CSV table of C-alpha atoms in Angstrom, one decimal:
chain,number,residue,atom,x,y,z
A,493,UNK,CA,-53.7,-95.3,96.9
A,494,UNK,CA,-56.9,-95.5,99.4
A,495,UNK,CA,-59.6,-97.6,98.6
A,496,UNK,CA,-62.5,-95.6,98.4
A,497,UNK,CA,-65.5,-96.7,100.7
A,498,UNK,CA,-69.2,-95.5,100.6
A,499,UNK,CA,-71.4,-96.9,103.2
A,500,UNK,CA,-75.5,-98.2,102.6
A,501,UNK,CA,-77.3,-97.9,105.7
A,502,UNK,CA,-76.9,-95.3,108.4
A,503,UNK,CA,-78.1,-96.6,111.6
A,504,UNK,CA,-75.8,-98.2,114.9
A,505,UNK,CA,-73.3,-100.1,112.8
A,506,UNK,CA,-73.1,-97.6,109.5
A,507,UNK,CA,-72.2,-94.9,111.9
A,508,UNK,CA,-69.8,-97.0,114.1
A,509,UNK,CA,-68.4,-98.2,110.7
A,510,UNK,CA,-68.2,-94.5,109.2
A,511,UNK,CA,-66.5,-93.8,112.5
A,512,UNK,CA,-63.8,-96.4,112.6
A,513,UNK,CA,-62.9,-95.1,109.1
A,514,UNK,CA,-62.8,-91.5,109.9
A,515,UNK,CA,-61.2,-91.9,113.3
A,516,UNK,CA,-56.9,-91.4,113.7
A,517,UNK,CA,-55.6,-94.9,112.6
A,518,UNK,CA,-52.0,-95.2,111.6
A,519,UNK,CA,-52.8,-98.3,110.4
A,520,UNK,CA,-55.7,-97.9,108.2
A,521,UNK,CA,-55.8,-94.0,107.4
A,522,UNK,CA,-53.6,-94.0,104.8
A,523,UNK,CA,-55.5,-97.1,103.0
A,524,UNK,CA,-59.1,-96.9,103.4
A,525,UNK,CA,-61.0,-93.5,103.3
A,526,UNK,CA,-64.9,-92.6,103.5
A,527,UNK,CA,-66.3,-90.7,101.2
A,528,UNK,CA,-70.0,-91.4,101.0
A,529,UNK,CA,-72.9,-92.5,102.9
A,530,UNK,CA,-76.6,-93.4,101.9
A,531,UNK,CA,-80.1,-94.5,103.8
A,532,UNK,CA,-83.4,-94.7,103.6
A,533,UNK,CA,-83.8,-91.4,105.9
A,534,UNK,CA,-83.0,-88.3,104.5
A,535,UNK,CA,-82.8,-86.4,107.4
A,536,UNK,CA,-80.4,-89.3,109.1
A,537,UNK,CA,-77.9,-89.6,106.5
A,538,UNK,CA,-77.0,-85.3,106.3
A,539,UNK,CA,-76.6,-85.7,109.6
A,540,UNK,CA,-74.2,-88.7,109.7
A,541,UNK,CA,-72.5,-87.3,106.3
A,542,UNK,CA,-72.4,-84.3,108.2
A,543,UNK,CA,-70.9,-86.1,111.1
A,544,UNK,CA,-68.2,-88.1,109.4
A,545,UNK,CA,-67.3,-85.5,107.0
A,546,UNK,CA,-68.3,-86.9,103.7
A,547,UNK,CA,-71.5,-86.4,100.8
A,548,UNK,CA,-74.8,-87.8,101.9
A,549,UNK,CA,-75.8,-89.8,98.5
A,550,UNK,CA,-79.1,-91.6,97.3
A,551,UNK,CA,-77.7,-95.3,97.5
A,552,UNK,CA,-78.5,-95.2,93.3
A,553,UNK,CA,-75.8,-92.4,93.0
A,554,UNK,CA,-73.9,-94.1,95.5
A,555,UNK,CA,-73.8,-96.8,93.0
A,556,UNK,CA,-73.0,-94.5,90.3
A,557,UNK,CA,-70.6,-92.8,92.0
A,558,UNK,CA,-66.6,-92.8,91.0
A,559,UNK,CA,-65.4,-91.7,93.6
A,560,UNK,CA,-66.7,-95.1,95.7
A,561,UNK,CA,-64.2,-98.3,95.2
A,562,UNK,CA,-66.2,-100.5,98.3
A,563,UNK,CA,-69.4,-100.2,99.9
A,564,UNK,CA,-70.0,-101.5,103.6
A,565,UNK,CA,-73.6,-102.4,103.4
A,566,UNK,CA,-75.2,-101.7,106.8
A,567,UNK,CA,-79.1,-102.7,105.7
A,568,UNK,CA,-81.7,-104.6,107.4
A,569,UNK,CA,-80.1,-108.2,107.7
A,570,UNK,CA,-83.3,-110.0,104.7
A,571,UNK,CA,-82.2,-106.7,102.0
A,572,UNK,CA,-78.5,-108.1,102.2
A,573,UNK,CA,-78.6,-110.0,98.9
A,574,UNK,CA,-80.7,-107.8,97.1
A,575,UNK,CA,-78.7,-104.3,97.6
A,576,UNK,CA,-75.0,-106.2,97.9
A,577,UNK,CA,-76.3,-107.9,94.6
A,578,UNK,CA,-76.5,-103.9,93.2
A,579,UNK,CA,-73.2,-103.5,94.8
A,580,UNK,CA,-70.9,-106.0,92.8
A,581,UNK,CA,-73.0,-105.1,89.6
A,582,UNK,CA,-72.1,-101.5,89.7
A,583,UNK,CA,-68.8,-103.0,89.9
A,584,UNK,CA,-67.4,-102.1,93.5
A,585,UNK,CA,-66.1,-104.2,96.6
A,586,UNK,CA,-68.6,-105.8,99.2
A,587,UNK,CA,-68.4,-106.0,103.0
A,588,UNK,CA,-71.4,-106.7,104.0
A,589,UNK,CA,-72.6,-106.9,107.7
A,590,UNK,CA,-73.4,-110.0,109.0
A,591,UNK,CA,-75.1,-112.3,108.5
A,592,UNK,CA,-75.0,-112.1,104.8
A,593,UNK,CA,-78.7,-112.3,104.7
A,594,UNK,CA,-81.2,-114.8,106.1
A,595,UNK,CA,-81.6,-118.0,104.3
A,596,UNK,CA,-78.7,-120.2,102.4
A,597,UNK,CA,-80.7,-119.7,99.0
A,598,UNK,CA,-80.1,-115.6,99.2
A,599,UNK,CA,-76.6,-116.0,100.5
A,600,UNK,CA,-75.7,-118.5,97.1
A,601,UNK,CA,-77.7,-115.6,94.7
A,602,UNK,CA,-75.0,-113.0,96.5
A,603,UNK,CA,-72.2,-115.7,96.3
A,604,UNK,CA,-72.7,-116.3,92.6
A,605,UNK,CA,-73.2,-112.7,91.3
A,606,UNK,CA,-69.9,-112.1,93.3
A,607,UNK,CA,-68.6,-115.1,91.1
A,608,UNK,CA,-70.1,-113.5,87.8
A,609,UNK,CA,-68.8,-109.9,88.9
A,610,UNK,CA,-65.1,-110.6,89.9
A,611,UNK,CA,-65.4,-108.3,92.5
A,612,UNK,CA,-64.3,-109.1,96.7
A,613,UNK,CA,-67.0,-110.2,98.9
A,614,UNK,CA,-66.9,-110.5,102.7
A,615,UNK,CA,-68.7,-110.8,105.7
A,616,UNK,CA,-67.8,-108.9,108.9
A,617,UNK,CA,-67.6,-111.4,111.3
A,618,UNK,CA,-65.2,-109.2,113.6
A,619,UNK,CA,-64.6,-111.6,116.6
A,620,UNK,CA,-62.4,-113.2,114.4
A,621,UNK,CA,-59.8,-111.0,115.0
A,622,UNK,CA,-59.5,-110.9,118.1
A,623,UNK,CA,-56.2,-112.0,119.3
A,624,UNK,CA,-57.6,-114.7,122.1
A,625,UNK,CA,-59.6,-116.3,119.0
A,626,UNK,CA,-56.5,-116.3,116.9
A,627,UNK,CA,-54.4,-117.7,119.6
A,628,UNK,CA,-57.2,-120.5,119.8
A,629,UNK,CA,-57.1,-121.2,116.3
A,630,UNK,CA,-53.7,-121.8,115.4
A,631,UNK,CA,-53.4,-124.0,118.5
A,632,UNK,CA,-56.0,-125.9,117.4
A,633,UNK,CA,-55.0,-126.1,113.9
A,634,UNK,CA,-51.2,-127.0,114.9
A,635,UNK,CA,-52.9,-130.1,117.1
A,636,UNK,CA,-52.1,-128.7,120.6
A,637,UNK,CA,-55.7,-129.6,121.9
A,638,UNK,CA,-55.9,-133.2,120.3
A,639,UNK,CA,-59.1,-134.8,118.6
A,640,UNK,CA,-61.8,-131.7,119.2
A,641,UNK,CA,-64.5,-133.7,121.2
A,642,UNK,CA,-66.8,-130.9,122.2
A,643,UNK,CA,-67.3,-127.2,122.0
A,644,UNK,CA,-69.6,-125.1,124.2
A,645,UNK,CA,-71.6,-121.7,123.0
A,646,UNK,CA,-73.1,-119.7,125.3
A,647,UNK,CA,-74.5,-116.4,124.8
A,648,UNK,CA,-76.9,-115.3,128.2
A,649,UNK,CA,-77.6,-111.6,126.8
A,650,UNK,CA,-80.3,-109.4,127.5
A,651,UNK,CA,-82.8,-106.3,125.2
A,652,UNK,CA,-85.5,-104.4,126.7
A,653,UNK,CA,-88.7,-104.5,124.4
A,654,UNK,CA,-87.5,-101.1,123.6
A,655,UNK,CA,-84.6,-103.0,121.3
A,656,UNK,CA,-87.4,-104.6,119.4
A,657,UNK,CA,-89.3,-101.4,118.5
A,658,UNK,CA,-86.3,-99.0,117.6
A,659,UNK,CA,-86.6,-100.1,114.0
A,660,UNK,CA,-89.7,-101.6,112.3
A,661,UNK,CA,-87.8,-104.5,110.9
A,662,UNK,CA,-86.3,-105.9,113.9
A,663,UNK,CA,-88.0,-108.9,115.6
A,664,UNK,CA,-89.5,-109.8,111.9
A,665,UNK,CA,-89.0,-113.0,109.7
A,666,UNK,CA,-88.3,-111.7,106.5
A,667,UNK,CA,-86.1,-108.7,107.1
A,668,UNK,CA,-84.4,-110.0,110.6
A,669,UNK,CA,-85.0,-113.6,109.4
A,670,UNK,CA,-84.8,-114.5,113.0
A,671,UNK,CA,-84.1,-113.5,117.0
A,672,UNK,CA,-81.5,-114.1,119.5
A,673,UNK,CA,-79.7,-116.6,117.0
A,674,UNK,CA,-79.9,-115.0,113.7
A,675,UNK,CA,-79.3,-111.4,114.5
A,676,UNK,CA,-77.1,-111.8,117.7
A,677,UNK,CA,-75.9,-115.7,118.1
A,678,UNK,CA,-74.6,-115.6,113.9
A,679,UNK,CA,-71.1,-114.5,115.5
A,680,UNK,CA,-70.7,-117.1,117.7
A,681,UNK,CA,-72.0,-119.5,115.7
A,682,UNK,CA,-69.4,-118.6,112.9
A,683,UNK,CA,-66.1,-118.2,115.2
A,684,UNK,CA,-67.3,-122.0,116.4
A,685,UNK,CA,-67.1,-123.3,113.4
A,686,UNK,CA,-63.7,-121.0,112.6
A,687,UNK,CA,-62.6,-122.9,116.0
A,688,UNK,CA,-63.9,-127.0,115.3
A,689,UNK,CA,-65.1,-127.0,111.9
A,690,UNK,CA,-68.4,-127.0,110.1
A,691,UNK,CA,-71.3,-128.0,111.8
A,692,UNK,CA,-73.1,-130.8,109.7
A,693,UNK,CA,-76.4,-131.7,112.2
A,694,UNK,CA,-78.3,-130.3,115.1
A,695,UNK,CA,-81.4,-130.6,116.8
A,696,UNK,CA,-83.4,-127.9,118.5
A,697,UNK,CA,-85.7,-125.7,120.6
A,698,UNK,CA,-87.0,-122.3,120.1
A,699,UNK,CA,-89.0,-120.5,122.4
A,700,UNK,CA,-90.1,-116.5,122.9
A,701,UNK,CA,-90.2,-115.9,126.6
A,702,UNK,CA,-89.9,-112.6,127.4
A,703,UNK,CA,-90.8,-110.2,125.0
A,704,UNK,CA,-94.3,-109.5,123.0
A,705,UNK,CA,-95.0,-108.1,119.6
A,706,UNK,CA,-92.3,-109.8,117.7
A,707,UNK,CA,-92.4,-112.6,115.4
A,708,UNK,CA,-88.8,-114.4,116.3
A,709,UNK,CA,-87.5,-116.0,119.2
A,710,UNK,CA,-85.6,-114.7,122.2
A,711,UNK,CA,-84.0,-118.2,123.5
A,712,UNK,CA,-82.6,-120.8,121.0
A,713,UNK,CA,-81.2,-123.9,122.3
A,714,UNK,CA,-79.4,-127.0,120.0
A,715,UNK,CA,-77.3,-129.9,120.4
A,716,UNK,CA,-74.8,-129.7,117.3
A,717,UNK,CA,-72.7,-132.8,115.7
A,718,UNK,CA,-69.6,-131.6,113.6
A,719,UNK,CA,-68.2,-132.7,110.7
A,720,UNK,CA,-64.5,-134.1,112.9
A,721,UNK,CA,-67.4,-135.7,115.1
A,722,UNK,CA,-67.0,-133.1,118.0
A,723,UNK,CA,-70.5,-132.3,119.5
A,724,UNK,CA,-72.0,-129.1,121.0
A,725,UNK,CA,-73.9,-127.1,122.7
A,726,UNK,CA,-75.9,-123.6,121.6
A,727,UNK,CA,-77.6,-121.5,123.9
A,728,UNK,CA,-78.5,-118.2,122.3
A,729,UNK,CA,-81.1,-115.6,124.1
A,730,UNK,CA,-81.7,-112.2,124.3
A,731,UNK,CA,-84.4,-112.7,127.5
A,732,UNK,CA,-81.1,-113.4,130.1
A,733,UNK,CA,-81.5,-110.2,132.3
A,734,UNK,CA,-79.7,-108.3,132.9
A,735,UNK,CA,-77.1,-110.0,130.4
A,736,UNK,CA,-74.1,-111.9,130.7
A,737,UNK,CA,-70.7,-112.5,128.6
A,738,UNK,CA,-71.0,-114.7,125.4
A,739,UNK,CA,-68.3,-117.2,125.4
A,740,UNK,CA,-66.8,-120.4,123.5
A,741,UNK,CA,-65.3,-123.2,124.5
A,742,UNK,CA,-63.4,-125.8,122.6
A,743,UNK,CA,-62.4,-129.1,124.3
A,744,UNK,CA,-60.1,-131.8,123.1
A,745,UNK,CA,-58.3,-134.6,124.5
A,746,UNK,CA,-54.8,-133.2,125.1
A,747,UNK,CA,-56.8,-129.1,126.1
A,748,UNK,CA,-59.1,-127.0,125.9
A,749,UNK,CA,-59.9,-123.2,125.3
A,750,UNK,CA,-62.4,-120.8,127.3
A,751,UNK,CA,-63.1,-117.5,125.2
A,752,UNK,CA,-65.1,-115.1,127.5
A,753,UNK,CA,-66.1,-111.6,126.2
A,754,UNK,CA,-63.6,-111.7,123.7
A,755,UNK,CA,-60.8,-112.6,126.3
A,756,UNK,CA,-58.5,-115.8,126.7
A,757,UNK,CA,-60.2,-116.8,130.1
A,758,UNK,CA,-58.9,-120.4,130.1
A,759,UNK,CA,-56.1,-122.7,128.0
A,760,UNK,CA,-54.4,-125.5,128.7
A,761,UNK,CA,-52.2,-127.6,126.2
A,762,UNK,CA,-50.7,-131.2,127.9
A,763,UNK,CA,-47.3,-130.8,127.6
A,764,UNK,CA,-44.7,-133.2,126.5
A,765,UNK,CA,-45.1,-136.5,129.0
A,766,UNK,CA,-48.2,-134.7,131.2
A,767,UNK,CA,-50.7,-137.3,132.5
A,768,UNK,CA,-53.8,-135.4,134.5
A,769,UNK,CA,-55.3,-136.3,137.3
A,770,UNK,CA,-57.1,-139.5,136.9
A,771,UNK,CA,-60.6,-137.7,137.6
A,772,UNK,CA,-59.4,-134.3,136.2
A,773,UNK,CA,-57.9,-131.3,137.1
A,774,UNK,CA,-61.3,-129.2,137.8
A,775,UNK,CA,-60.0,-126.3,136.1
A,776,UNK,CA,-56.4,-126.0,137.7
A,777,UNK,CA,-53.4,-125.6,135.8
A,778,UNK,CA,-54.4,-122.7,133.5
A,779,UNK,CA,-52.0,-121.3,130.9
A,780,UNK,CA,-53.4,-118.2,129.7
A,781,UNK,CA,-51.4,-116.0,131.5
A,782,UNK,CA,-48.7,-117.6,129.9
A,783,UNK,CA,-49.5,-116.4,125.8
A,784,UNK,CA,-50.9,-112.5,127.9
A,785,UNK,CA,-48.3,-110.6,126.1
A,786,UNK,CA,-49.7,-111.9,123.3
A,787,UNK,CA,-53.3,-111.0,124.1
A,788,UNK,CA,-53.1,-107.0,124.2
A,789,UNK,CA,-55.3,-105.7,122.3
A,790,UNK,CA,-56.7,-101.9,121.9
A,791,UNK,CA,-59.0,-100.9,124.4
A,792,UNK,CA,-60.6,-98.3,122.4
A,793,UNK,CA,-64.5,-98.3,122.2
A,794,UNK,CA,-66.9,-96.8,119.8
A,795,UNK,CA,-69.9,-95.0,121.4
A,796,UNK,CA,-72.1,-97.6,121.1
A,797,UNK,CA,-70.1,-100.2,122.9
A,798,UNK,CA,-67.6,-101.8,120.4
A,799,UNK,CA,-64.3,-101.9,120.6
A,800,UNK,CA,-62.9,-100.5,117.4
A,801,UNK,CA,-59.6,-103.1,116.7
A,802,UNK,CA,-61.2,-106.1,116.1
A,803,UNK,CA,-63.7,-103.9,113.0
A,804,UNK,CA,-60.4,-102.0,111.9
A,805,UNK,CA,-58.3,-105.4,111.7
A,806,UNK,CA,-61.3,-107.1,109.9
A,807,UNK,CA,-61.2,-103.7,107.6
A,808,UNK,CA,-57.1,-104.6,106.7
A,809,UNK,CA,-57.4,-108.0,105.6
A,810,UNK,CA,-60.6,-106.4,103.1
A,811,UNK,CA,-58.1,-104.5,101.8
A,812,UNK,CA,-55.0,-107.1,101.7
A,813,UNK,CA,-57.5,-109.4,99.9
A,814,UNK,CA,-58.9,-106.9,97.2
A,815,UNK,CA,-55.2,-105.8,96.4
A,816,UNK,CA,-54.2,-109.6,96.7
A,817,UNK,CA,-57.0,-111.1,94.6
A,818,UNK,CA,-58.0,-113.2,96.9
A,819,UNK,CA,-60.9,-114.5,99.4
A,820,UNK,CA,-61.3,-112.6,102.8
A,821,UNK,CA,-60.8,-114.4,105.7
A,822,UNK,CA,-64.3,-114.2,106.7
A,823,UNK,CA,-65.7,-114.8,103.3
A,824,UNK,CA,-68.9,-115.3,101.7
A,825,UNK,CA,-69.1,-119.4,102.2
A,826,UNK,CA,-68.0,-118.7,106.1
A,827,UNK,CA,-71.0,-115.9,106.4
A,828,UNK,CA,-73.2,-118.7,104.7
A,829,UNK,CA,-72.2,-121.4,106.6
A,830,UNK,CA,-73.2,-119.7,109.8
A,831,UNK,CA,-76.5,-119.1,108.4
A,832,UNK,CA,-77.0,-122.5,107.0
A,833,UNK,CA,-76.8,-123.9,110.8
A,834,UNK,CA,-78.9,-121.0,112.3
A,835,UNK,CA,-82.1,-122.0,109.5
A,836,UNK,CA,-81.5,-124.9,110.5
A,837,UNK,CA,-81.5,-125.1,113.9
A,838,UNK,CA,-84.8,-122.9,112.9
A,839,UNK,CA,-86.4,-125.8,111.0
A,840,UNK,CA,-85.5,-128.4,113.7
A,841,UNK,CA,-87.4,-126.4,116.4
A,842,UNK,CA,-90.2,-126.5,113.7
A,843,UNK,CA,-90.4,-130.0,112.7
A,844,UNK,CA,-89.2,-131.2,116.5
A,845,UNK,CA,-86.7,-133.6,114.6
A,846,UNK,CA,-82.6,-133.6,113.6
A,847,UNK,CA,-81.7,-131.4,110.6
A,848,UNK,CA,-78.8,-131.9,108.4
A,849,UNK,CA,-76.9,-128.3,107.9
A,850,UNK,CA,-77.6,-127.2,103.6
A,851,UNK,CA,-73.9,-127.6,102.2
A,852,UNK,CA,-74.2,-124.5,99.7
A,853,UNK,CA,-73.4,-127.1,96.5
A,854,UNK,CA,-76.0,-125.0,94.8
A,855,UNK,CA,-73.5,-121.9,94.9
A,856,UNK,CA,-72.7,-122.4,91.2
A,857,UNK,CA,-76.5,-122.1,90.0
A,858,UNK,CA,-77.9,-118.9,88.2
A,859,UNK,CA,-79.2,-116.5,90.3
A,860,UNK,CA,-83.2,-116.2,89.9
C-alpha cells in the first residue's frame, strides 16, 4: 500500500517535492502518493494543488487529515521544529527539509517529541545519494584511503539581491537562522561529516560582502578538527559571481576523493605494493573512470534546477525505514549534527576564538 504524503509549505522545494511524487517513477509510484498540500498563501497552494493534482488543505486539516500517512515539511528553515513538532503529534511520518531548524536546542525539542511519538523522522539531505558520494563512502569506510588526514569544502556560489527579497524570511536570523552556510553550506557540511566523521572544533570568520539589507552573512570561512583527527577547510558564500561548483574532498594517506557538482571528479586508492612519487603525483593517476559504470545516474532535472534521483532515492529509503522501523539514513542526529557545526562556526566568528561543536547529549531532555 502507498504511503500517503501531504506536503507543508508550497514554495521552490514543496513544488519540486510535489513534483517528484507526482511525476512517472517506476520506482516510487506505486509506494508513495501525494495527496495534499498546505501554505500560508491561499492563492499559491490552489494553484500548486491544482498543479500536482491533489486538495489544497489548511495545514490544521492537513494534520487532521486521514488520508495523510507523512508530511514533507517545506517551511521557512527557524518554523522546522515548531510545525514538524505538530507533525509527529498528529501522529504522521516527518521529512523535513533541511536543515532541521536553526539551532541544536530546537533540533533536540524535534528529536525528542519524535522519541515520545514513535513516529520516523528524517532530514533531506539528498547529496547523499548520489552514487559518486556513495562510492566515496564505502571506500572510505572499507579503509581504501588510509587514516583520513584532511578534507576540503568548497562551495564558491553566487544570488543576486533579488534571492534575498523573494521571501520575507530569507537573509533573517530567526527564521533563516543564518546565510551562505546555514541555508546553502548545511549539505556540504553534513555529506563531510557522512564522508570523515563528526566535526568536534572549528574556528571562524564571517563576513557580508556583497549584498545589503540582510541580517546574515554571504561568505563563511573555518578551519575544522575532526573527531579521527583529520582537519579541514570550509568555504561557504553566496557573493562568488557568477558561481562555481560546490565540491568535497577527502584525503588520506593511501587516496583521496574529489566530489565536484555531485560527480566523481577524482579517486585514487594505492594499490597493493604502490609507492608514489617521492614528491607526489600532482594529480596523475586518476581512477574514476575506472568505478564510471558505476556512476550513471538519472539526468532528469526538475524545473528549478534539481536533478530528481538523488530526492526520489532519498524518498525510498523514507519509506524502507518507516516500513522497517528503523532510522533513515539521513536522520534526525545527522541533520543536527550539521547544524551543531554551522552555530558554531557562527559563535566562533562572534567571539573571534575556537568552539567546541554541542554533542546533542541533551536529546533525552523534555521538550520546553
Amino acid at each position: 500500500m502507498a504511503l500517503r504524503f501531504g506536503i507543508i509549505g508550497c514554495g521552490s522545494i514543496g513544488g519540486f517535492l510535489g513534483r517528484l511524487l507526482t511525476r512517472e517513477d517506476p520506482e516510487l509510484g506505486g509506494r508513495a502518493r501525494l495527496t495534499a498540500v498546505a501554505g500560508r498563501d491561499r492563492a499559491r497552494t490552489r494553484e500548486l494543488a491544482a498543479e500536482l493534482g491533489c486538495d489544497p488543505l489548511g495545514v490544521p486539516e492537513l494534520l487532521a487529515s486521514a488520508d495523510v500517512d507523512a508530511v514533507l515539511l517545506c517551511t521557512p528553515s527557524g518554523t522546522h521544529a515548531e510545525f514538524g513538532a505538530a507533525v509527529l503529534r498528529a501522529g504522521k511520518h516527518l521529512l523535513v527539509e533541511k536543515p532541521i531548524d536553526v539551532s541544536p536546542a530546537a533540533a533536540d525539542r524535534l528529536i525528542s517529541v519524535a522519541r515520545q511519538e514513535g513516529g520516523t523522522l528524517g532530514v533531506i539531505s539528498q547529496r547523499r545519494f548520489d552514487p559518486a558520494a556513495r562510492l566515496a563512502r564505502t571506500a572510505i569506510e572499507a579503509g581504501e584511503l588510509g587514516r583520513i588526514t584532511s578534507v576540503v569544502i568548497e562551495l564558491p556560489w553566487w544570488r543576486e539581491q533579488s534571492y534575498y527579497t523573494s521571501g520575507t524570511w530569507r537573509g533573517t536570523r530567526f527564521l533563516d537562522g543564518g546565510g551562505a552556510l546555514m541555508n546553502q553550506g548545511v549539505h556540504a557540511v553534513d555529506l563531510a561529516q557522512w564522508l570523515a566523521g563528526p566535526v568536534v572544533e572549528v574556528a571562524a570568520h564571517t563576513a557580508l560582502l556583497a549584498h545589503g539589507d540582510i541580517e546574515v552573512e554571504d561568505v563563511a570561512t573555518a578551519s575544522l578538527r575532526f573527531a579521527n583527527g583529520a582537519l579541514g577547510v570550509l568555504l561557504a558564500t553566496t557573493a562568488a559571481y557568477p558561481g562555481r561548483t560546490a565540491r568535497i574532498s577527502v584525503h588520506g594517506d593511501r587516496g583521496s576523493v574529489v566530489i565536484d557538482n555531485d560527480e566523481l571528479e577524482y579517486f585514487h586508492a594505492a594499490r597493493e605494493g604502490e609507492r608514489a612519487p617521492a614528491y607526489g603525483a600532482f594529480g596523475n593517476d586518476n581512477q574514476a573512470a575506472e568505478h564510471a559504470p558505476s556512476q550513471k545516474r538519472d539526468e532528469t532535472r526538475d524545473r528549478i534546477g534539481l536533478l530528481y534521483q538523488p530526492h526520489r532515492d532519498q524518498l525510498l529509503d523514507f519509506l524502507d525505514a518507516v516500513r522497517e522501523g528503523r532510522p533513515p539514513l539521513a536522520d534526525a542526529d545527522a541533520g543536527r549534527q550539521a547544524v551543531a557545526v554551522v552555530t558554531a562556526v557562527y559563535t566562533s566568528a562572534a567571539t573571534g576564538g575556537p568552539v567546541r561543536v554541542s554533542t546533542g547529549t541533551q536529546h533525552e531532555e523534555d521538550t520546553r
